[in-house]
Amino acid sequence: MSKFDLESLPKCGAKTRSGNPCKRLGNKRNGRCKLHGGRSTGAKTTEGKLAVRTNPVKNGFGWNLMQDYDPVLIEDSLKAYIQLCDIVGQKSINNSEVNKLVARYNVALECFKYHICEYYGEEAFIIVQSALDAYYKDTDSQHLHFHIHTEVVKAPYFHQQMSEAKKQFLLIKKGILSKSFL
């Protein structure tokens, strides 16, 4: 296997602030260095694109009340909300079904949970937020990681005595399950 020759890379050549061309080595794909466009990919996921689009300094307090709605996302959020209402109406709630639903429509529910609250009322918001919280607890999301060590307020819907993440934590602590198994 031959070594990669760094000398074969082109010089970046982008115009710097001083007006001279950049002398750093560019990458293979587009010939630009990391300062002038090499390896800058931008947001690829839906979550990333939404995060980049919201500028709280520019938009102030109402950044979460987006003006330009993505029709697919709002349709998905309403579809997910209706399915969550159907699940709530059942006698026994299957948490894996809730988690699959929220995993599929996570971004849509996060984006439009306040709009659902505005149009369908507080009960609708509580259903959506309870489903999101249950999903985040079960998947051991970083922003709810503390729930393993402390008690969390019981949500009115989709509450489990112990989340999957907490079960795994306790099994590891007891030595029944090794970390390498996960």
PDB file of C-alpha atoms in Angstrom, residues 1-173:
ATOM      1  CA  MET A   1       0.000   0.000   0.000  1.00  0.00           C
ATOM      2  CA  SER A   2       1.527   3.281  -1.059  1.00  0.00           C
ATOM      3  CA  LYS A   3       1.633   6.367   1.104  1.00  0.00           C
ATOM      4  CA  PHE A   4      -0.571   9.301   0.199  1.00  0.00           C
ATOM      5  CA  ASP A   5       1.490  12.103  -1.313  1.00  0.00           C
ATOM      6  CA  LEU A   6       0.584  15.440   0.274  1.00  0.00           C
ATOM      7  CA  GLU A   7       2.497  17.294  -2.424  1.00  0.00           C
ATOM      8  CA  SER A   8      -0.027  16.101  -5.014  1.00  0.00           C
ATOM      9  CA  LEU A   9      -2.741  18.238  -3.407  1.00  0.00           C
ATOM     10  CA  PRO A  10      -3.368  21.579  -5.101  1.00  0.00           C
ATOM     11  CA  LYS A  11      -2.858  24.894  -3.344  1.00  0.00           C
ATOM     12  CA  CYS A  12      -6.106  26.464  -2.151  1.00  0.00           C
ATOM     13  CA  GLY A  13      -5.741  29.700  -4.112  1.00  0.00           C
ATOM     14  CA  ALA A  14      -8.725  31.448  -2.496  1.00  0.00           C
ATOM     15  CA  LYS A  15      -8.407  35.202  -2.153  1.00  0.00           C
ATOM     16  CA  THR A  16      -7.480  36.139   1.421  1.00  0.00           C
ATOM     17  CA  ARG A  17      -8.267  39.389   3.233  1.00  0.00           C
ATOM     18  CA  SER A  18      -4.923  40.809   2.203  1.00  0.00           C
ATOM     19  CA  GLY A  19      -5.762  40.107  -1.443  1.00  0.00           C
ATOM     20  CA  ASN A  20      -3.150  37.409  -1.944  1.00  0.00           C
ATOM     21  CA  PRO A  21      -4.040  33.827  -2.866  1.00  0.00           C
ATOM     22  CA  CYS A  22      -4.157  31.303  -0.006  1.00  0.00           C
ATOM     23  CA  LYS A  23      -1.093  29.051   0.070  1.00  0.00           C
ATOM     24  CA  ARG A  24      -2.548  26.247   2.212  1.00  0.00           C
ATOM     25  CA  LEU A  25      -3.013  22.798   0.716  1.00  0.00           C
ATOM     26  CA  GLY A  26      -6.545  22.101  -0.482  1.00  0.00           C
ATOM     27  CA  ASN A  27      -8.466  18.840  -0.247  1.00  0.00           C
ATOM     28  CA  LYS A  28      -8.929  16.294  -3.030  1.00  0.00           C
ATOM     29  CA  ARG A  29     -12.612  16.970  -3.583  1.00  0.00           C
ATOM     30  CA  ASN A  30     -12.712  20.670  -4.424  1.00  0.00           C
ATOM     31  CA  GLY A  31      -9.152  21.914  -3.986  1.00  0.00           C
ATOM     32  CA  ARG A  32      -9.990  24.341  -1.163  1.00  0.00           C
ATOM     33  CA  CYS A  33      -8.456  24.349   2.309  1.00  0.00           C
ATOM     34  CA  LYS A  34     -10.533  23.974   5.455  1.00  0.00           C
ATOM     35  CA  LEU A  35     -10.647  27.752   5.913  1.00  0.00           C
ATOM     36  CA  HIS A  36     -12.024  28.443   2.432  1.00  0.00           C
ATOM     37  CA  GLY A  37     -14.607  25.769   1.785  1.00  0.00           C
ATOM     38  CA  GLY A  38     -12.949  22.423   2.177  1.00  0.00           C
ATOM     39  CA  ARG A  39     -14.869  19.947   4.320  1.00  0.00           C
ATOM     40  CA  SER A  40     -17.650  22.417   5.050  1.00  0.00           C
ATOM     41  CA  THR A  41     -20.757  20.388   4.482  1.00  0.00           C
ATOM     42  CA  GLY A  42     -23.504  22.389   6.117  1.00  0.00           C
ATOM     43  CA  ALA A  43     -26.504  20.810   7.751  1.00  0.00           C
ATOM     44  CA  LYS A  44     -27.646  17.557   6.140  1.00  0.00           C
ATOM     45  CA  THR A  45     -30.315  16.292   8.541  1.00  0.00           C
ATOM     46  CA  THR A  46     -33.733  17.822   9.108  1.00  0.00           C
ATOM     47  CA  GLU A  47     -32.792  18.594  12.719  1.00  0.00           C
ATOM     48  CA  GLY A  48     -29.610  20.353  11.615  1.00  0.00           C
ATOM     49  CA  LYS A  49     -31.347  22.412   8.967  1.00  0.00           C
ATOM     50  CA  LEU A  50     -33.965  23.554  11.477  1.00  0.00           C
ATOM     51  CA  ALA A  51     -31.284  24.403  14.049  1.00  0.00           C
ATOM     52  CA  VAL A  52     -29.325  26.475  11.547  1.00  0.00           C
ATOM     53  CA  ARG A  53     -32.441  28.271  10.357  1.00  0.00           C
ATOM     54  CA  THR A  54     -33.489  29.512  13.788  1.00  0.00           C
ATOM     55  CA  ASN A  55     -31.541  32.532  14.945  1.00  0.00           C
ATOM     56  CA  PRO A  56     -32.780  33.465  18.432  1.00  0.00           C
ATOM     57  CA  VAL A  57     -30.888  36.765  18.468  1.00  0.00           C
ATOM     58  CA  LYS A  58     -32.531  37.897  15.234  1.00  0.00           C
ATOM     59  CA  ASN A  59     -35.991  36.487  15.875  1.00  0.00           C
ATOM     60  CA  GLY A  60     -36.171  37.234  19.591  1.00  0.00           C
ATOM     61  CA  PHE A  61     -38.587  35.490  21.915  1.00  0.00           C
ATOM     62  CA  GLY A  62     -40.818  33.945  19.261  1.00  0.00           C
ATOM     63  CA  TRP A  63     -38.117  31.892  17.504  1.00  0.00           C
ATOM     64  CA  ASN A  64     -40.120  28.715  18.075  1.00  0.00           C
ATOM     65  CA  LEU A  65     -43.169  30.153  16.303  1.00  0.00           C
ATOM     66  CA  MET A  66     -41.768  29.676  12.816  1.00  0.00           C
ATOM     67  CA  GLN A  67     -43.358  31.776  10.111  1.00  0.00           C
ATOM     68  CA  ASP A  68     -42.446  29.646   7.112  1.00  0.00           C
ATOM     69  CA  TYR A  69     -44.046  26.291   7.814  1.00  0.00           C
ATOM     70  CA  ASP A  70     -42.790  23.145   6.197  1.00  0.00           C
ATOM     71  CA  PRO A  71     -46.068  21.572   5.029  1.00  0.00           C
ATOM     72  CA  VAL A  72     -44.659  18.052   5.279  1.00  0.00           C
ATOM     73  CA  LEU A  73     -43.588  18.587   8.891  1.00  0.00           C
ATOM     74  CA  ILE A  74     -46.910  20.054   9.979  1.00  0.00           C
ATOM     75  CA  GLU A  75     -48.787  17.221   8.271  1.00  0.00           C
ATOM     76  CA  ASP A  76     -46.518  14.679   9.973  1.00  0.00           C
ATOM     77  CA  SER A  77     -47.009  16.330  13.368  1.00  0.00           C
ATOM     78  CA  LEU A  78     -50.797  16.225  13.041  1.00  0.00           C
ATOM     79  CA  LYS A  79     -50.677  12.615  11.847  1.00  0.00           C
ATOM     80  CA  ALA A  80     -48.495  11.687  14.830  1.00  0.00           C
ATOM     81  CA  TYR A  81     -50.747  13.579  17.259  1.00  0.00           C
ATOM     82  CA  ILE A  82     -53.841  11.743  15.987  1.00  0.00           C
ATOM     83  CA  GLN A  83     -52.049   8.406  16.338  1.00  0.00           C
ATOM     84  CA  LEU A  84     -50.964   9.332  19.881  1.00  0.00           C
ATOM     85  CA  CYS A  85     -54.590  10.145  20.737  1.00  0.00           C
ATOM     86  CA  ASP A  86     -55.602   6.718  19.437  1.00  0.00           C
ATOM     87  CA  ILE A  87     -52.948   5.088  21.626  1.00  0.00           C
ATOM     88  CA  VAL A  88     -54.118   7.068  24.684  1.00  0.00           C
ATOM     89  CA  GLY A  89     -57.658   5.809  24.056  1.00  0.00           C
ATOM     90  CA  GLN A  90     -56.558   2.179  24.299  1.00  0.00           C
ATOM     91  CA  LYS A  91     -56.897   0.314  27.595  1.00  0.00           C
ATOM     92  CA  SER A  92     -53.258  -0.750  27.742  1.00  0.00           C
ATOM     93  CA  ILE A  93     -50.527   1.392  26.252  1.00  0.00           C
ATOM     94  CA  ASN A  94     -47.712  -0.301  24.358  1.00  0.00           C
ATOM     95  CA  ASN A  95     -44.627   1.828  25.044  1.00  0.00           C
ATOM     96  CA  SER A  96     -42.640   0.328  22.183  1.00  0.00           C
ATOM     97  CA  GLU A  97     -45.398   1.462  19.808  1.00  0.00           C
ATOM     98  CA  VAL A  98     -45.199   4.987  21.256  1.00  0.00           C
ATOM     99  CA  ASN A  99     -41.407   4.999  20.918  1.00  0.00           C
ATOM    100  CA  LYS A 100     -41.564   3.880  17.279  1.00  0.00           C
ATOM    101  CA  LEU A 101     -44.102   6.583  16.499  1.00  0.00           C
ATOM    102  CA  VAL A 102     -42.111   9.328  18.228  1.00  0.00           C
ATOM    103  CA  ALA A 103     -38.839   8.152  16.663  1.00  0.00           C
ATOM    104  CA  ARG A 104     -40.429   8.482  13.246  1.00  0.00           C
ATOM    105  CA  TYR A 105     -42.061  11.890  13.841  1.00  0.00           C
ATOM    106  CA  ASN A 106     -39.669  13.326  16.445  1.00  0.00           C
ATOM    107  CA  VAL A 107     -38.688  16.458  14.512  1.00  0.00           C
ATOM    108  CA  ALA A 108     -42.247  17.228  13.439  1.00  0.00           C
ATOM    109  CA  LEU A 109     -43.590  16.869  16.990  1.00  0.00           C
ATOM    110  CA  GLU A 110     -40.818  19.037  18.460  1.00  0.00           C
ATOM    111  CA  CYS A 111     -41.368  21.746  15.837  1.00  0.00           C
ATOM    112  CA  PHE A 112     -45.133  21.935  16.037  1.00  0.00           C
ATOM    113  CA  LYS A 113     -46.069  20.905  19.581  1.00  0.00           C
ATOM    114  CA  TYR A 114     -46.851  24.541  20.417  1.00  0.00           C
ATOM    115  CA  HIS A 115     -49.058  24.866  17.338  1.00  0.00           C
ATOM    116  CA  ILE A 116     -50.868  21.683  18.332  1.00  0.00           C
ATOM    117  CA  CYS A 117     -51.374  23.254  21.769  1.00  0.00           C
ATOM    118  CA  GLU A 118     -52.706  26.431  20.183  1.00  0.00           C
ATOM    119  CA  TYR A 119     -55.268  24.635  18.007  1.00  0.00           C
ATOM    120  CA  TYR A 120     -56.185  21.575  20.090  1.00  0.00           C
ATOM    121  CA  GLY A 121     -55.635  22.806  23.651  1.00  0.00           C
ATOM    122  CA  GLU A 122     -53.409  22.077  26.615  1.00  0.00           C
ATOM    123  CA  GLU A 123     -54.425  18.427  26.816  1.00  0.00           C
ATOM    124  CA  ALA A 124     -53.048  17.894  23.307  1.00  0.00           C
ATOM    125  CA  PHE A 125     -49.749  19.497  24.303  1.00  0.00           C
ATOM    126  CA  ILE A 126     -49.515  17.283  27.393  1.00  0.00           C
ATOM    127  CA  ILE A 127     -50.087  14.162  25.272  1.00  0.00           C
ATOM    128  CA  VAL A 128     -47.376  15.164  22.799  1.00  0.00           C
ATOM    129  CA  GLN A 129     -44.894  16.251  25.477  1.00  0.00           C
ATOM    130  CA  SER A 130     -45.508  13.088  27.527  1.00  0.00           C
ATOM    131  CA  ALA A 131     -44.788  10.957  24.465  1.00  0.00           C
ATOM    132  CA  LEU A 132     -41.625  12.919  23.695  1.00  0.00           C
ATOM    133  CA  ASP A 133     -40.416  12.652  27.302  1.00  0.00           C
ATOM    134  CA  ALA A 134     -41.100   8.909  27.422  1.00  0.00           C
ATOM    135  CA  TYR A 135     -39.187   8.453  24.176  1.00  0.00           C
ATOM    136  CA  TYR A 136     -36.236  10.545  25.362  1.00  0.00           C
ATOM    137  CA  LYS A 137     -36.075   8.653  28.649  1.00  0.00           C
ATOM    138  CA  ASP A 138     -36.190   5.267  26.938  1.00  0.00           C
ATOM    139  CA  THR A 139     -33.527   6.179  24.400  1.00  0.00           C
ATOM    140  CA  ASP A 140     -31.312   7.748  27.098  1.00  0.00           C
ATOM    141  CA  SER A 141     -31.218  11.135  25.418  1.00  0.00           C
ATOM    142  CA  GLN A 142     -28.441  13.379  26.723  1.00  0.00           C
ATOM    143  CA  HIS A 143     -30.714  16.241  27.760  1.00  0.00           C
ATOM    144  CA  LEU A 144     -32.692  13.848  30.019  1.00  0.00           C
ATOM    145  CA  HIS A 145     -29.726  11.741  31.116  1.00  0.00           C
ATOM    146  CA  PHE A 146     -30.159  12.808  34.750  1.00  0.00           C
ATOM    147  CA  HIS A 147     -33.307  10.669  35.103  1.00  0.00           C
ATOM    148  CA  ILE A 148     -31.151   7.608  35.750  1.00  0.00           C
ATOM    149  CA  HIS A 149     -29.922   9.168  38.984  1.00  0.00           C
ATOM    150  CA  THR A 150     -32.941  11.189  40.076  1.00  0.00           C
ATOM    151  CA  GLU A 151     -36.676  10.835  40.017  1.00  0.00           C
ATOM    152  CA  VAL A 152     -38.537  12.618  37.245  1.00  0.00           C
ATOM    153  CA  VAL A 153     -42.039  14.026  37.570  1.00  0.00           C
ATOM    154  CA  LYS A 154     -44.565  11.449  36.450  1.00  0.00           C
ATOM    155  CA  ALA A 155     -46.088  12.342  33.091  1.00  0.00           C
ATOM    156  CA  PRO A 156     -49.852  11.834  32.836  1.00  0.00           C
ATOM    157  CA  TYR A 157     -49.484   9.677  29.712  1.00  0.00           C
ATOM    158  CA  PHE A 158     -46.997   7.018  28.631  1.00  0.00           C
ATOM    159  CA  HIS A 159     -45.374   6.786  32.059  1.00  0.00           C
ATOM    160  CA  GLN A 160     -43.230   3.774  32.882  1.00  0.00           C
ATOM    161  CA  GLN A 161     -42.058   2.831  36.323  1.00  0.00           C
ATOM    162  CA  MET A 162     -38.569   2.376  34.929  1.00  0.00           C
ATOM    163  CA  SER A 163     -37.214   3.398  31.531  1.00  0.00           C
ATOM    164  CA  GLU A 164     -35.108   1.073  29.398  1.00  0.00           C
ATOM    165  CA  ALA A 165     -32.031   3.221  30.063  1.00  0.00           C
ATOM    166  CA  LYS A 166     -32.534   3.006  33.825  1.00  0.00           C
ATOM    167  CA  LYS A 167     -33.028  -0.784  33.627  1.00  0.00           C
ATOM    168  CA  GLN A 168     -29.731  -1.156  31.773  1.00  0.00           C
ATOM    169  CA  PHE A 169     -27.976   1.157  34.258  1.00  0.00           C
ATOM    170  CA  LEU A 170     -29.174  -0.930  37.205  1.00  0.00           C
ATOM    171  CA  LEU A 171     -28.223  -4.189  35.509  1.00  0.00           C
ATOM    172  CA  ILE A 172     -24.710  -2.877  34.858  1.00  0.00           C
ATOM    173  CA  LYS A 173     -24.452  -1.605  38.429  1.00  0.00           C
TER     174      LYS A 173
END
